[in-house]
mmCIF file of C-alpha atoms in Angstrom:
data_model
loop_
_atom_site.group_PDB
_atom_site.id
_atom_site.type_symbol
_atom_site.label_atom_id
_atom_site.label_comp_id
_atom_site.label_asym_id
_atom_site.label_seq_id
_atom_site.Cartn_x
_atom_site.Cartn_y
_atom_site.Cartn_z
ATOM 1 C CA UNK A 1 3.659 0.502 11.608
ATOM 2 C CA UNK A 2 4.972 3.900 12.897
ATOM 3 C CA UNK A 3 2.275 6.790 13.145
ATOM 4 C CA UNK A 4 3.771 10.021 11.169
ATOM 5 C CA UNK A 5 4.489 12.908 13.495
ATOM 6 C CA UNK A 6 1.937 15.040 11.605
ATOM 7 C CA UNK A 7 -0.938 12.726 12.351
ATOM 8 C CA UNK A 8 0.223 12.520 16.337
ATOM 9 C CA UNK A 9 -0.068 16.259 16.279
ATOM 10 C CA UNK A 10 -3.725 16.026 14.801
ATOM 11 C CA UNK A 11 -4.478 13.207 17.633
ATOM 12 C CA UNK A 12 -3.485 15.553 20.311
ATOM 13 C CA UNK A 13 -6.413 17.645 19.740
ATOM 14 C CA UNK A 14 -8.830 15.276 17.604
ATOM 15 C CA UNK A 15 -8.481 12.444 20.060
ATOM 16 C CA UNK A 16 -9.711 9.060 18.820
ATOM 17 C CA UNK A 17 -12.373 10.353 16.409
ATOM 18 C CA UNK A 18 -12.566 9.030 12.776
ATOM 19 C CA UNK A 19 -10.040 10.557 10.595
ATOM 20 C CA UNK A 20 -10.233 10.371 6.611
ATOM 21 C CA UNK A 21 -6.461 9.921 5.511
ATOM 22 C CA UNK A 22 -4.817 9.104 2.488
ATOM 23 C CA UNK A 23 -3.216 5.861 1.767
ATOM 24 C CA UNK A 24 -0.756 4.615 -0.885
ATOM 25 C CA UNK A 25 -0.125 1.112 -2.155
ATOM 26 C CA UNK A 26 2.209 -0.109 -4.763
ATOM 27 C CA UNK A 27 2.098 -3.400 -6.798
ATOM 28 C CA UNK A 28 5.779 -3.948 -7.748
ATOM 29 C CA UNK A 29 6.927 -6.167 -10.576
ATOM 30 C CA UNK A 30 10.208 -7.229 -11.715
ATOM 31 C CA UNK A 31 11.469 -8.112 -15.252
ATOM 32 C CA UNK A 32 10.474 -11.700 -14.407
ATOM 33 C CA UNK A 33 6.857 -10.952 -13.696
ATOM 34 C CA UNK A 34 7.279 -11.603 -10.156
ATOM 35 C CA UNK A 35 5.304 -9.428 -7.614
ATOM 36 C CA UNK A 36 7.135 -7.873 -4.494
ATOM 37 C CA UNK A 37 5.664 -8.510 -1.149
ATOM 38 C CA UNK A 38 6.286 -7.810 2.351
ATOM 39 C CA UNK A 39 5.212 -9.628 5.566
ATOM 40 C CA UNK A 40 4.118 -7.014 7.885
ATOM 41 C CA UNK A 41 5.451 -6.665 11.333
ATOM 42 C CA UNK A 42 2.258 -5.444 12.774
ATOM 43 C CA UNK A 43 0.164 -8.411 11.702
ATOM 44 C CA UNK A 44 2.511 -11.239 10.333
ATOM 45 C CA UNK A 45 0.514 -11.384 7.174
ATOM 46 C CA UNK A 46 2.032 -11.014 3.680
ATOM 47 C CA UNK A 47 1.017 -7.993 1.689
ATOM 48 C CA UNK A 48 1.855 -5.453 -0.978
ATOM 49 C CA UNK A 49 3.670 -2.410 0.053
ATOM 50 C CA UNK A 50 2.155 0.768 1.207
ATOM 51 C CA UNK A 51 2.171 3.855 3.565
ATOM 52 C CA UNK A 52 0.690 7.238 4.145
ATOM 53 C CA UNK A 53 1.978 10.498 2.552
ATOM 54 C CA UNK A 54 3.609 13.346 4.564
ATOM 55 C CA UNK A 55 1.845 16.590 3.906
ATOM 56 C CA UNK A 56 2.638 17.981 0.364
ATOM 57 C CA UNK A 57 4.163 14.659 -0.796
ATOM 58 C CA UNK A 58 2.639 13.300 -4.303
ATOM 59 C CA UNK A 59 1.042 9.930 -4.198
ATOM 60 C CA UNK A 60 3.384 8.499 -6.701
ATOM 61 C CA UNK A 61 6.395 9.630 -4.850
ATOM 62 C CA UNK A 62 4.996 8.090 -1.642
ATOM 63 C CA UNK A 63 4.753 4.553 -3.418
ATOM 64 C CA UNK A 64 8.691 5.060 -4.550
ATOM 65 C CA UNK A 65 9.596 6.165 -1.029
ATOM 66 C CA UNK A 66 7.534 3.566 0.710
ATOM 67 C CA UNK A 67 8.884 0.628 -1.476
ATOM 68 C CA UNK A 68 12.567 1.510 -0.965
ATOM 69 C CA UNK A 69 12.177 2.365 3.042
ATOM 70 C CA UNK A 70 10.502 -0.886 3.299
ATOM 71 C CA UNK A 71 12.137 -3.348 0.864
ATOM 72 C CA UNK A 72 15.320 -1.679 -0.326
ATOM 73 C CA UNK A 73 14.103 -2.032 -3.916
ATOM 74 C CA UNK A 74 14.113 0.834 -6.120
ATOM 75 C CA UNK A 75 11.184 1.419 -8.540
ATOM 76 C CA UNK A 76 9.189 3.743 -10.945
ATOM 77 C CA UNK A 77 5.402 4.254 -10.965
ATOM 78 C CA UNK A 78 3.880 3.138 -14.283
ATOM 79 C CA UNK A 79 0.347 3.982 -13.670
ATOM 80 C CA UNK A 80 -2.701 4.264 -11.141
ATOM 81 C CA UNK A 81 -4.474 0.910 -10.705
ATOM 82 C CA UNK A 82 -7.402 1.927 -8.342
ATOM 83 C CA UNK A 83 -8.743 4.536 -5.960
ATOM 84 C CA UNK A 84 -10.829 3.241 -3.147
ATOM 85 C CA UNK A 85 -12.209 4.358 0.305
ATOM 86 C CA UNK A 86 -11.413 1.206 2.594
ATOM 87 C CA UNK A 87 -13.728 0.502 5.627
ATOM 88 C CA UNK A 88 -12.877 2.396 8.675
ATOM 89 C CA UNK A 89 -10.659 0.681 11.250
ATOM 90 C CA UNK A 90 -10.181 1.109 15.030
ATOM 91 C CA UNK A 91 -6.618 0.459 16.144
ATOM 92 C CA UNK A 92 -6.095 -1.042 19.484
ATOM 93 C CA UNK A 93 -5.562 2.353 21.102
ATOM 94 C CA UNK A 94 -8.853 3.434 20.194
ATOM 95 C CA UNK A 95 -7.879 5.616 17.039
ATOM 96 C CA UNK A 96 -10.269 5.385 14.222
ATOM 97 C CA UNK A 97 -9.010 5.812 10.493
ATOM 98 C CA UNK A 98 -10.597 5.405 7.085
ATOM 99 C CA UNK A 99 -7.748 5.411 4.229
ATOM 100 C CA UNK A 100 -8.451 6.667 0.743
ATOM 101 C CA UNK A 101 -6.199 4.276 -0.739
ATOM 102 C CA UNK A 102 -4.549 5.166 -4.093
ATOM 103 C CA UNK A 103 -2.773 2.013 -5.644
ATOM 104 C CA UNK A 104 0.096 2.290 -8.227
ATOM 105 C CA UNK A 105 1.561 -0.421 -10.682
ATOM 106 C CA UNK A 106 5.267 -0.134 -10.391
ATOM 107 C CA UNK A 107 8.367 -1.726 -12.090
ATOM 108 C CA UNK A 108 11.228 -2.363 -10.339
ATOM 109 C CA UNK A 109 14.780 -0.672 -11.327
ATOM 110 C CA UNK A 110 17.364 -1.706 -8.745
ATOM 111 C CA UNK A 111 18.028 -2.391 -5.337
ATOM 112 C CA UNK A 112 17.931 -5.963 -3.582
ATOM 113 C CA UNK A 113 14.690 -7.353 -1.886
ATOM 114 C CA UNK A 114 15.365 -7.175 1.868
ATOM 115 C CA UNK A 115 13.837 -6.083 5.251
ATOM 116 C CA UNK A 116 14.850 -2.400 5.302
ATOM 117 C CA UNK A 117 12.991 -1.135 8.070
ATOM 118 C CA UNK A 118 10.991 -2.402 11.377
ATOM 119 C CA UNK A 119 7.647 -2.339 9.491
ATOM 120 C CA UNK A 120 8.304 -5.856 7.824
ATOM 121 C CA UNK A 121 9.330 -9.180 9.148
ATOM 122 C CA UNK A 122 10.358 -10.538 5.552
ATOM 123 C CA UNK A 123 10.474 -9.415 1.991
ATOM 124 C CA UNK A 124 10.517 -11.488 -0.924
ATOM 125 C CA UNK A 125 9.735 -11.768 -4.848
ATOM 126 C CA UNK A 126 6.799 -14.329 -5.682
ATOM 127 C CA UNK A 127 5.750 -15.598 -8.865
ATOM 128 C CA UNK A 128 2.101 -14.977 -9.719
ATOM 129 C CA UNK A 129 1.304 -18.823 -9.603
ATOM 130 C CA UNK A 130 3.292 -19.135 -6.256
ATOM 131 C CA UNK A 131 1.934 -16.442 -3.695
ATOM 132 C CA UNK A 132 1.795 -17.046 -0.148
ATOM 133 C CA UNK A 133 -1.555 -16.615 1.537
ATOM 134 C CA UNK A 134 -2.668 -12.893 1.003
ATOM 135 C CA UNK A 135 -5.816 -10.917 2.020
ATOM 136 C CA UNK A 136 -8.535 -9.585 -0.395
ATOM 137 C CA UNK A 137 -6.665 -6.122 -0.198
ATOM 138 C CA UNK A 138 -3.357 -7.267 -1.777
ATOM 139 C CA UNK A 139 -5.010 -9.850 -3.899
ATOM 140 C CA UNK A 140 -7.494 -7.663 -5.896
ATOM 141 C CA UNK A 141 -4.763 -4.847 -6.233
ATOM 142 C CA UNK A 142 -2.318 -7.623 -7.710
ATOM 143 C CA UNK A 143 -5.257 -8.494 -10.108
ATOM 144 C CA UNK A 144 -5.929 -5.011 -11.106
ATOM 145 C CA UNK A 145 -2.544 -4.265 -11.741
ATOM 146 C CA UNK A 146 -2.160 -6.916 -14.077
ATOM 147 C CA UNK A 147 -5.179 -5.960 -16.165
ATOM 148 C CA UNK A 148 -5.130 -3.695 -18.982
ATOM 149 C CA UNK A 149 -7.388 -0.854 -19.104
ATOM 150 C CA UNK A 150 -8.704 2.154 -17.151
ATOM 151 C CA UNK A 151 -8.268 2.812 -13.623
ATOM 152 C CA UNK A 152 -10.666 0.943 -11.327
ATOM 153 C CA UNK A 153 -12.770 2.798 -8.787
ATOM 154 C CA UNK A 154 -15.948 2.081 -6.903
ATOM 155 C CA UNK A 155 -19.116 3.860 -7.029
ATOM 156 C CA UNK A 156 -22.342 3.610 -5.185
ATOM 157 C CA UNK A 157 -24.211 5.825 -7.611
ATOM 158 C CA UNK A 158 -26.312 4.621 -10.206
ATOM 159 C CA UNK A 159 -24.970 5.626 -13.976
#
């Protein structure tokens, strides 16, 4: 996954310290109810599509852009699925990040699923009863995208 230029600029002065960054993920369904997944080039694992907004870019626009850039599939955003602060991660180069993920349910409107950049090894549609092995991140978001109801969020405060 390529590091955006604006983050490289921040890293030039911030070093490896923890950065809180926005992240966007997209759970894309087609008309047959299948979900779009990509097998990530950095880990080899299947997952939903995601990325980082450029400065000033709206999160829903990021979801649409990332889906097309990575898979060749055109989509529209239907709703926010969840908002969640992820656990901090340290990359092999020492950079530390914590992502605030906004996940969207999307509907495919065109294009053909294919590897469309260097971030994916494979891209395909999967029926929900025949998913490849997925991590908790993707599985939870797919589950929430199927559910009707309000946006899911986590809180550590008592209500």
